CSV table of C-alpha atoms and ligand atoms in Angstrom, one decimal:
chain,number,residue,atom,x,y,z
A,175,UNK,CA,-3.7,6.3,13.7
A,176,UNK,CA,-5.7,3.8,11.7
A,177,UNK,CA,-8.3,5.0,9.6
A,178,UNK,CA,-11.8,3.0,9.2
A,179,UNK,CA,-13.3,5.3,7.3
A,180,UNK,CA,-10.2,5.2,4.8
A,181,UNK,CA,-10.2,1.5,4.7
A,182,UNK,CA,-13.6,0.8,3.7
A,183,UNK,CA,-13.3,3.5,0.8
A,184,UNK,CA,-10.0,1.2,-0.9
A,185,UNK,CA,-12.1,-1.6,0.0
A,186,UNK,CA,-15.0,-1.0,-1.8
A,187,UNK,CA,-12.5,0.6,-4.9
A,188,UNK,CA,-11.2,-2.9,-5.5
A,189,UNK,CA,-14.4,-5.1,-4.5
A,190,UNK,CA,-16.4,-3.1,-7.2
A,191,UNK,CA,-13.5,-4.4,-9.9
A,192,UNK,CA,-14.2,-7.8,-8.7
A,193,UNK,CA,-10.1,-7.4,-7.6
A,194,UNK,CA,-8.5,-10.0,-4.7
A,195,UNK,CA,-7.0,-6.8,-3.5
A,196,UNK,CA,-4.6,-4.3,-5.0
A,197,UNK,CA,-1.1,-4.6,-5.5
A,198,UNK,CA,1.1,-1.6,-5.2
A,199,UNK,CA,4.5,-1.5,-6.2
A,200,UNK,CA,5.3,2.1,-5.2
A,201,UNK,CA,5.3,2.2,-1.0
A,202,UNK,CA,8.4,3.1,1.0
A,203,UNK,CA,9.4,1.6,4.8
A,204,UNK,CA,12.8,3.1,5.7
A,205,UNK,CA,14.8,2.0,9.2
A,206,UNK,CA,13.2,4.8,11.9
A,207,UNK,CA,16.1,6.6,12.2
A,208,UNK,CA,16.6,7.2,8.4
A,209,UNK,CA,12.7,7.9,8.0
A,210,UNK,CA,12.5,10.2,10.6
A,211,UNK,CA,15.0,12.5,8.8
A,212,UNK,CA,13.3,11.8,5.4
A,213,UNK,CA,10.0,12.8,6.9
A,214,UNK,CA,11.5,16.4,8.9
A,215,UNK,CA,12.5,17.1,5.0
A,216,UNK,CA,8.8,17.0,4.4
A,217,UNK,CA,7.7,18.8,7.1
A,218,UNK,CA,10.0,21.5,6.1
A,219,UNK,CA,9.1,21.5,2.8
A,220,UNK,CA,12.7,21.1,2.2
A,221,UNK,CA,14.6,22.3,-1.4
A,222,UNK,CA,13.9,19.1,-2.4
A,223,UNK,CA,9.8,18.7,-1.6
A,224,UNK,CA,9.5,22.4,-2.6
A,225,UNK,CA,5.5,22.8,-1.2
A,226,UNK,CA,3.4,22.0,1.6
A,227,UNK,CA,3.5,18.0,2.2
A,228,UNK,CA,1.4,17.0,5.7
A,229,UNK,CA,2.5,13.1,6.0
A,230,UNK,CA,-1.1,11.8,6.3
A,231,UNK,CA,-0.2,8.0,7.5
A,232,UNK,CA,1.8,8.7,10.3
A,233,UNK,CA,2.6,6.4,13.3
A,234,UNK,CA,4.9,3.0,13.5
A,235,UNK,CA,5.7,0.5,10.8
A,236,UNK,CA,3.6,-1.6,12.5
A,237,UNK,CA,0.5,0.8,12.5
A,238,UNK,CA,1.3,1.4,8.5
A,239,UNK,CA,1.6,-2.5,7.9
A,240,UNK,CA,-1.6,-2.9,9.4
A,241,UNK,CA,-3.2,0.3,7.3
A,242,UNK,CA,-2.3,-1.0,4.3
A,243,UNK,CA,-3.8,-4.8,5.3
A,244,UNK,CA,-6.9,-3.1,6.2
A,245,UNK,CA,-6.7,-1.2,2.7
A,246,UNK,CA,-6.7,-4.7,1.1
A,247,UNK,CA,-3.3,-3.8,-0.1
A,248,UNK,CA,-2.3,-7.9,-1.0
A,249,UNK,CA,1.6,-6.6,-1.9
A,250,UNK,CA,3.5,-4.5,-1.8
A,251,UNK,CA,7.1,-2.7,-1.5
A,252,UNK,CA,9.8,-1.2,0.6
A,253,UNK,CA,11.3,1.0,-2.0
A,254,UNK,CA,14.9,2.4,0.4
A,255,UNK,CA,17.2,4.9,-1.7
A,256,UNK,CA,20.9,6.3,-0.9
A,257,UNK,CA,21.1,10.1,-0.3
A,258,UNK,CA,25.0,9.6,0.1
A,259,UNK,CA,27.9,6.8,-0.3
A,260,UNK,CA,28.0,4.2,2.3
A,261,UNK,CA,24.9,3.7,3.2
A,262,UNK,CA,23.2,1.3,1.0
A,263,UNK,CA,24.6,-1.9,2.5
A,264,UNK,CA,22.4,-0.6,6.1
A,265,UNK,CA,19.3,0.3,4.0
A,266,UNK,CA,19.7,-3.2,2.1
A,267,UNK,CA,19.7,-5.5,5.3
A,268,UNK,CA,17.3,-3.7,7.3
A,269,UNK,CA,14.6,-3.9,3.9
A,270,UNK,CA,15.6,-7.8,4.0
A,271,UNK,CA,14.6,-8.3,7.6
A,272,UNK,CA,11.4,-6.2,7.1
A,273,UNK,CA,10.4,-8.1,4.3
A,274,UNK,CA,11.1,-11.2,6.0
A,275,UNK,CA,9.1,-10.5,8.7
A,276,UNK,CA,6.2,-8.8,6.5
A,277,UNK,CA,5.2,-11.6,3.8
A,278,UNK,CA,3.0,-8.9,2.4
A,279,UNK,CA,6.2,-7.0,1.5
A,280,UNK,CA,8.5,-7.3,-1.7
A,281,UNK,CA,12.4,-7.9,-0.8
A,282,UNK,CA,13.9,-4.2,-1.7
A,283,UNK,CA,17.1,-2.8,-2.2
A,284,UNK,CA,19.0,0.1,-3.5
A,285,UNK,CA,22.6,0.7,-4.9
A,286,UNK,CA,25.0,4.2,-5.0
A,287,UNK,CA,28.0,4.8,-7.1
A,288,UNK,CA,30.5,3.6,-4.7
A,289,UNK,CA,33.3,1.0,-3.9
A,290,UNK,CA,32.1,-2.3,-4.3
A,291,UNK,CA,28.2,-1.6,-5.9
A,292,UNK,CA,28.7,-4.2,-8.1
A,293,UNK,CA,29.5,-7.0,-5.6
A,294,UNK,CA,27.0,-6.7,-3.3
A,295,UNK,CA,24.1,-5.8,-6.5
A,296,UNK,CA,25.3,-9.3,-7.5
A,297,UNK,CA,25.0,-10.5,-4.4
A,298,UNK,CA,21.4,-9.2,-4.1
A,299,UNK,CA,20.9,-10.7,-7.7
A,300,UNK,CA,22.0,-14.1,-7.2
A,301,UNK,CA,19.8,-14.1,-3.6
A,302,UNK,CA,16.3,-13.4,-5.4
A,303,UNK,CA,16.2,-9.4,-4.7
A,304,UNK,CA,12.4,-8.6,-5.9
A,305,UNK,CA,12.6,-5.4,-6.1
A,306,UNK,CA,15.4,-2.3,-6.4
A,307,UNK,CA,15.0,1.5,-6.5
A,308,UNK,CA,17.2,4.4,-7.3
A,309,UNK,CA,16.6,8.1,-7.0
A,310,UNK,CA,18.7,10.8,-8.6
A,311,UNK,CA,17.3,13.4,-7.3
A,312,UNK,CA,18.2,12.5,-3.7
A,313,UNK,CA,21.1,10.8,-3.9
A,314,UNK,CA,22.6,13.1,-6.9
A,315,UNK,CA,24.0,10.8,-9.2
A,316,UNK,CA,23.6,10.0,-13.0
A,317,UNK,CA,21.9,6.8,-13.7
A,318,UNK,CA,25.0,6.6,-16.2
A,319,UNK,CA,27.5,7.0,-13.5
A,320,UNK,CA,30.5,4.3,-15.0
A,321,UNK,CA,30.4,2.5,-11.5
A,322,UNK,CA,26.9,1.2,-11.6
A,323,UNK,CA,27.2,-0.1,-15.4
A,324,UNK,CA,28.4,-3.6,-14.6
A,325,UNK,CA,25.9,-3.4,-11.4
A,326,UNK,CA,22.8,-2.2,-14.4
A,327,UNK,CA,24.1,-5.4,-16.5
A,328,UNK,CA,23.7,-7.7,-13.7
A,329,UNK,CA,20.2,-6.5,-13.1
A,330,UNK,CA,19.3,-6.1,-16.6
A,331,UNK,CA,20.3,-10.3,-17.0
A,332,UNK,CA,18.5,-11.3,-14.2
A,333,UNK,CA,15.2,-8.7,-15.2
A,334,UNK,CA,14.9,-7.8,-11.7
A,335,UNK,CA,12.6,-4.9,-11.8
A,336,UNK,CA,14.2,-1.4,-10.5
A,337,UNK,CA,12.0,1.6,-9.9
A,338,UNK,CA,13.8,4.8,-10.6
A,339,UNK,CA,13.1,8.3,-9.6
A,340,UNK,CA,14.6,10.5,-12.5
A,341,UNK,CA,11.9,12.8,-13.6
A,342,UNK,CA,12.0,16.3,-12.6
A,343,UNK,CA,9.3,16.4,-10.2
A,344,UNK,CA,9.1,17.7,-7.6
A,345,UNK,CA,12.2,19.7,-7.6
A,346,UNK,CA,14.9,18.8,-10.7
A,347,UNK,CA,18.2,19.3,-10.5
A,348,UNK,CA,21.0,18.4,-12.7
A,349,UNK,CA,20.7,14.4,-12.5
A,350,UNK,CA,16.8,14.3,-13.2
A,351,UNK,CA,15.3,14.3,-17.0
A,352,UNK,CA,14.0,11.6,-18.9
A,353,UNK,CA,17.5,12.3,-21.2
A,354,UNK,CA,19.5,10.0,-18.0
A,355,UNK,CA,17.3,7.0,-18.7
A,356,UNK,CA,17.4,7.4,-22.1
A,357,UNK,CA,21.4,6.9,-22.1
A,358,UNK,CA,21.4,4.3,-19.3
A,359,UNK,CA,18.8,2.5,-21.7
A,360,UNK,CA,20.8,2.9,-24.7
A,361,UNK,CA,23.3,0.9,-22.7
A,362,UNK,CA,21.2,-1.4,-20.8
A,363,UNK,CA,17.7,-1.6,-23.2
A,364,UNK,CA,16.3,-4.5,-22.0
A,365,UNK,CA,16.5,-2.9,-18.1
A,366,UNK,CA,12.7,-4.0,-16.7
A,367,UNK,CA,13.0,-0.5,-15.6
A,368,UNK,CA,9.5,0.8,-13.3
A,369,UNK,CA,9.5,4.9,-14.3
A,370,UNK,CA,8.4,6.7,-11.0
A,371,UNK,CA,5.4,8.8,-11.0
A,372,UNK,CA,5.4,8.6,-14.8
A,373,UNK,CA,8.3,10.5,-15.3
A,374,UNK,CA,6.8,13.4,-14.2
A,375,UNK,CA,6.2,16.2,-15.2
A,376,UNK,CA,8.4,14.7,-18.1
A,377,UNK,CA,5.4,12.5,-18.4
A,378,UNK,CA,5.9,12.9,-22.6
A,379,UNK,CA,9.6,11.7,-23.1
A,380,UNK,CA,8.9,9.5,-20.2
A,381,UNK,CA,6.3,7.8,-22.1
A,382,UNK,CA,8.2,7.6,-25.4
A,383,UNK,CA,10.8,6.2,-24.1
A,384,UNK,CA,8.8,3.5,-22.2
A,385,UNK,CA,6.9,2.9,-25.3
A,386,UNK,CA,10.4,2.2,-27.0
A,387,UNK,CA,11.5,-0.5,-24.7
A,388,UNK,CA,9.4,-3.3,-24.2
A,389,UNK,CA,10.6,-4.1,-20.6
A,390,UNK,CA,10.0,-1.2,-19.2
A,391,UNK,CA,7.2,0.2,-17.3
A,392,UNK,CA,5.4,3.3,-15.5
A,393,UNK,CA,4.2,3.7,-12.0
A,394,UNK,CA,1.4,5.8,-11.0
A,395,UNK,CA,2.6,7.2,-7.7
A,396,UNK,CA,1.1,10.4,-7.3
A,397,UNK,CA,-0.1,10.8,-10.5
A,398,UNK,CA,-3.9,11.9,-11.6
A,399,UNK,CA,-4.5,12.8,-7.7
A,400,UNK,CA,-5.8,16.5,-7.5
A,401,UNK,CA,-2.8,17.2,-5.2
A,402,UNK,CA,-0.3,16.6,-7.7
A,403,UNK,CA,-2.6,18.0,-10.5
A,404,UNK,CA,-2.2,21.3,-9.6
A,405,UNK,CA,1.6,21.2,-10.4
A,406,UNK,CA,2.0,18.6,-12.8
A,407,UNK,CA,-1.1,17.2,-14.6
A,408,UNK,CA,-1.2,14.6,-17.4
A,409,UNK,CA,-1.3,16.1,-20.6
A,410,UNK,CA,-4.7,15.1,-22.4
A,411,UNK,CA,-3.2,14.2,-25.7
A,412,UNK,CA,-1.0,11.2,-24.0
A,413,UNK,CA,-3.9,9.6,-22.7
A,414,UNK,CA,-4.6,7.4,-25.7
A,415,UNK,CA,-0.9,5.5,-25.6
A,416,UNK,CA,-1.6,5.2,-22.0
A,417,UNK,CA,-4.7,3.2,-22.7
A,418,UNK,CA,-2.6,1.4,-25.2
A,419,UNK,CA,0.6,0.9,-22.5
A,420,UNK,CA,-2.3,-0.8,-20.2
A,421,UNK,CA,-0.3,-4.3,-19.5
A,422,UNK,CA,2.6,-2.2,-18.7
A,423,UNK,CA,1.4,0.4,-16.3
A,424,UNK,CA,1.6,-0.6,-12.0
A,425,UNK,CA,-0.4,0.5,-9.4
A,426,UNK,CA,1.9,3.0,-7.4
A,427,UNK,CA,0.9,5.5,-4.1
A,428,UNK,CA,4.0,6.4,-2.2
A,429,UNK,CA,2.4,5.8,1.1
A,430,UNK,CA,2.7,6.9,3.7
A,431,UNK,CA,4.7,10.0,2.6
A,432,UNK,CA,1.4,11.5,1.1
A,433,UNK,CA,-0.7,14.6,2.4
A,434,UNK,CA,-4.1,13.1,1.3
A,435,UNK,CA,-6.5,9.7,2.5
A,436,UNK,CA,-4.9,6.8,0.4
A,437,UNK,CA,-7.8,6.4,-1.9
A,438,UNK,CA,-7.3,9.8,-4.0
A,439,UNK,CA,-5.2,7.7,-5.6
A,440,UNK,CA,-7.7,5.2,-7.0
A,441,UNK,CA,-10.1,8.0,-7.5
A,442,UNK,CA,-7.5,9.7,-9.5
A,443,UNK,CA,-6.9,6.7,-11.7
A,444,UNK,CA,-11.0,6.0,-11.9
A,445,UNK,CA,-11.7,9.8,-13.2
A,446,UNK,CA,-9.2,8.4,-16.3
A,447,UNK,CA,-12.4,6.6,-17.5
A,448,UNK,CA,-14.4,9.9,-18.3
A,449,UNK,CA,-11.5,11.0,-20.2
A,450,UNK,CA,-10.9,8.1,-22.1
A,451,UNK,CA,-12.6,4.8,-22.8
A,452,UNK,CA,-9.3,2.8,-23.3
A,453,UNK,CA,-8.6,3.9,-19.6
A,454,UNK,CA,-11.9,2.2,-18.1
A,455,UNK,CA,-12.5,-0.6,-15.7
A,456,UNK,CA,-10.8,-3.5,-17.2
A,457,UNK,CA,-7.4,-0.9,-17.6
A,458,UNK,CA,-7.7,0.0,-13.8
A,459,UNK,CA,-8.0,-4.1,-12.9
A,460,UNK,CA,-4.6,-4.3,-15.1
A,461,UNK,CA,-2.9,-1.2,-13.6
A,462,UNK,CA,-4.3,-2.0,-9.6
A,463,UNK,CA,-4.1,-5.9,-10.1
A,464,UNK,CA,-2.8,-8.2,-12.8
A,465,UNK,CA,-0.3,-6.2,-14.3
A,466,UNK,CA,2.0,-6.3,-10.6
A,467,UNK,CA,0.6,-9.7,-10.1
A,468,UNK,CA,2.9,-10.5,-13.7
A,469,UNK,CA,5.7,-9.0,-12.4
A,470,UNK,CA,6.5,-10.0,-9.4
A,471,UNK,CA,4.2,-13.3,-8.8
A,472,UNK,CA,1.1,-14.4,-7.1
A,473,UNK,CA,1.2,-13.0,-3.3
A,474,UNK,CA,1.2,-15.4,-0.8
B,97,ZN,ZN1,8.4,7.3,-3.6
């Protein structure tokens, strides 16, 4: 399942920026048998995917580690998320192992509103968790859910950087909008808080509310590819305070859960540069490289 062609395209993306690599903060690994029901949900275009979605980078986590070595991809993440109680704790040790056994691969973890959340996020915490993720869309739950706010405090201290899913793409329900993170930040505001696919198609109140707290940060995934175009594209007149947000803006791609070669992505994010000139070459070397590099460290 590996793809030459693919590879050399991402390689010569970062090459021609004079990058190491590129460092994505936005990939997901799940244990099989969770994945495989993630994936039938996007092969059903399930109430929750709500269009066509072909998995492009099928195949075992082995193939996949591999694909994204070949990319040049120097880091990168895990990113597991709860649909339902009681399963965190499974999700959380099978990410550690992978991680441990992939150096390439940021330590991941997730949390639920459930008995117990804030011992083992402390737990997490006080072992060197890299990374965490939450998505209310899935796992139908408000970010201001009373049982995670001593778990949010802990992660807040520590500024252990969570991505979180709570825009309205690609299906909302009732616990998506950018007006959840707004009250968990009122409560939490210095939260180093990663906004998923930039909030979309919030991307707006997303932005302002990144803008408004200086830990916080946007991801990419998705985002400026002509796939998600079509249903959500970035409004024109934010493209300036993105140019300006460039220290604080990550490389993210969601693979392998996408239905197009790995590179749209980059191309999306290059196109930016006709738009705007605050989005040009030494913004995509922040965005691809420096700005994860910052975060999370140096890769091995
Ligand atoms: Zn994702």
């Amino acid at each position: 399942m590996l793809d030459p062609a693919d590879a050399a395209e991402v390689v010569d993306f970062w090459r021609g920026l004079g990058l190491p690599g590129v460092f994505d903060v936005h990939t997901h690994f799940l244990p099989p048998n969770i994945e495989t029901r993630v994936w039938a949900q996007f092969d059903l275009a399930g109430p929750k995917i709500g269009r066509e979605w072909p998995i492009r980078y099928r195949g075992t986590h082995e193939e996949r580690v591999e694909q994204l070595r070949e990319f040049g991809v120097r880091r990168f993440s895990a990113l597991p998320y709860a649909h339902r109680p009681g399963i965190a704790g499974y999700l959380n040790g099978w990410a550690r192992d992978f991680a441990e056994q992939v150096p390439e691969c940021l330590w991941s973890a997730t949390f639920y509103p459930e008995p117990g959340v804030t011992r083992y996020v402390s737990d997490l915490v006080e072992a060197g968790v890299e990374v965490l993720k939450l998505h209310t869309q899935v796992g139908e739950f408000r970010l201001d859910h009373p049982a995670l706010d001593e778990a949010f405090g802990l992660v807040e201290d520590a500024g252990t950087p969570i991505v979180i899913h709570a825009g309205s793409g690609p299906v909302g329900n009732q616990f998506t909008g950018p007006h959840h993170l707004e009250r968990l930040l009122r409560r939490h505001p210095r939260l180093t808080a990663v906004v998923a696919h930039m909030g979309a198609p919030e991307y707006a109140e997303f932005l302002a509310l990144v803008e408004a707290h200086e830990n916080t940060r946007l991801d990419t995934t998705m985002v400026f590819t002509e796939f998600f175009d079509v249903e959500a594209p970035y409004p024109e007149d934010l493209l300036p305070r993105l140019a300006d947000l460039g220290d604080r803006v990550l490389l993210g791609s969601d693979f392998p859960t996408i239905p197009y070669p790995y590179r749209e992505q980059l191309d999306g994010l290059t196109r930016l540069g006709q738009r705007h000139p605050g989005l040009g070459e030494d913004w995509l070397r922040r965005v691809c490289w420096h700005n994860g590099v910052e975060l999370f460290g140096v890769p091995a």
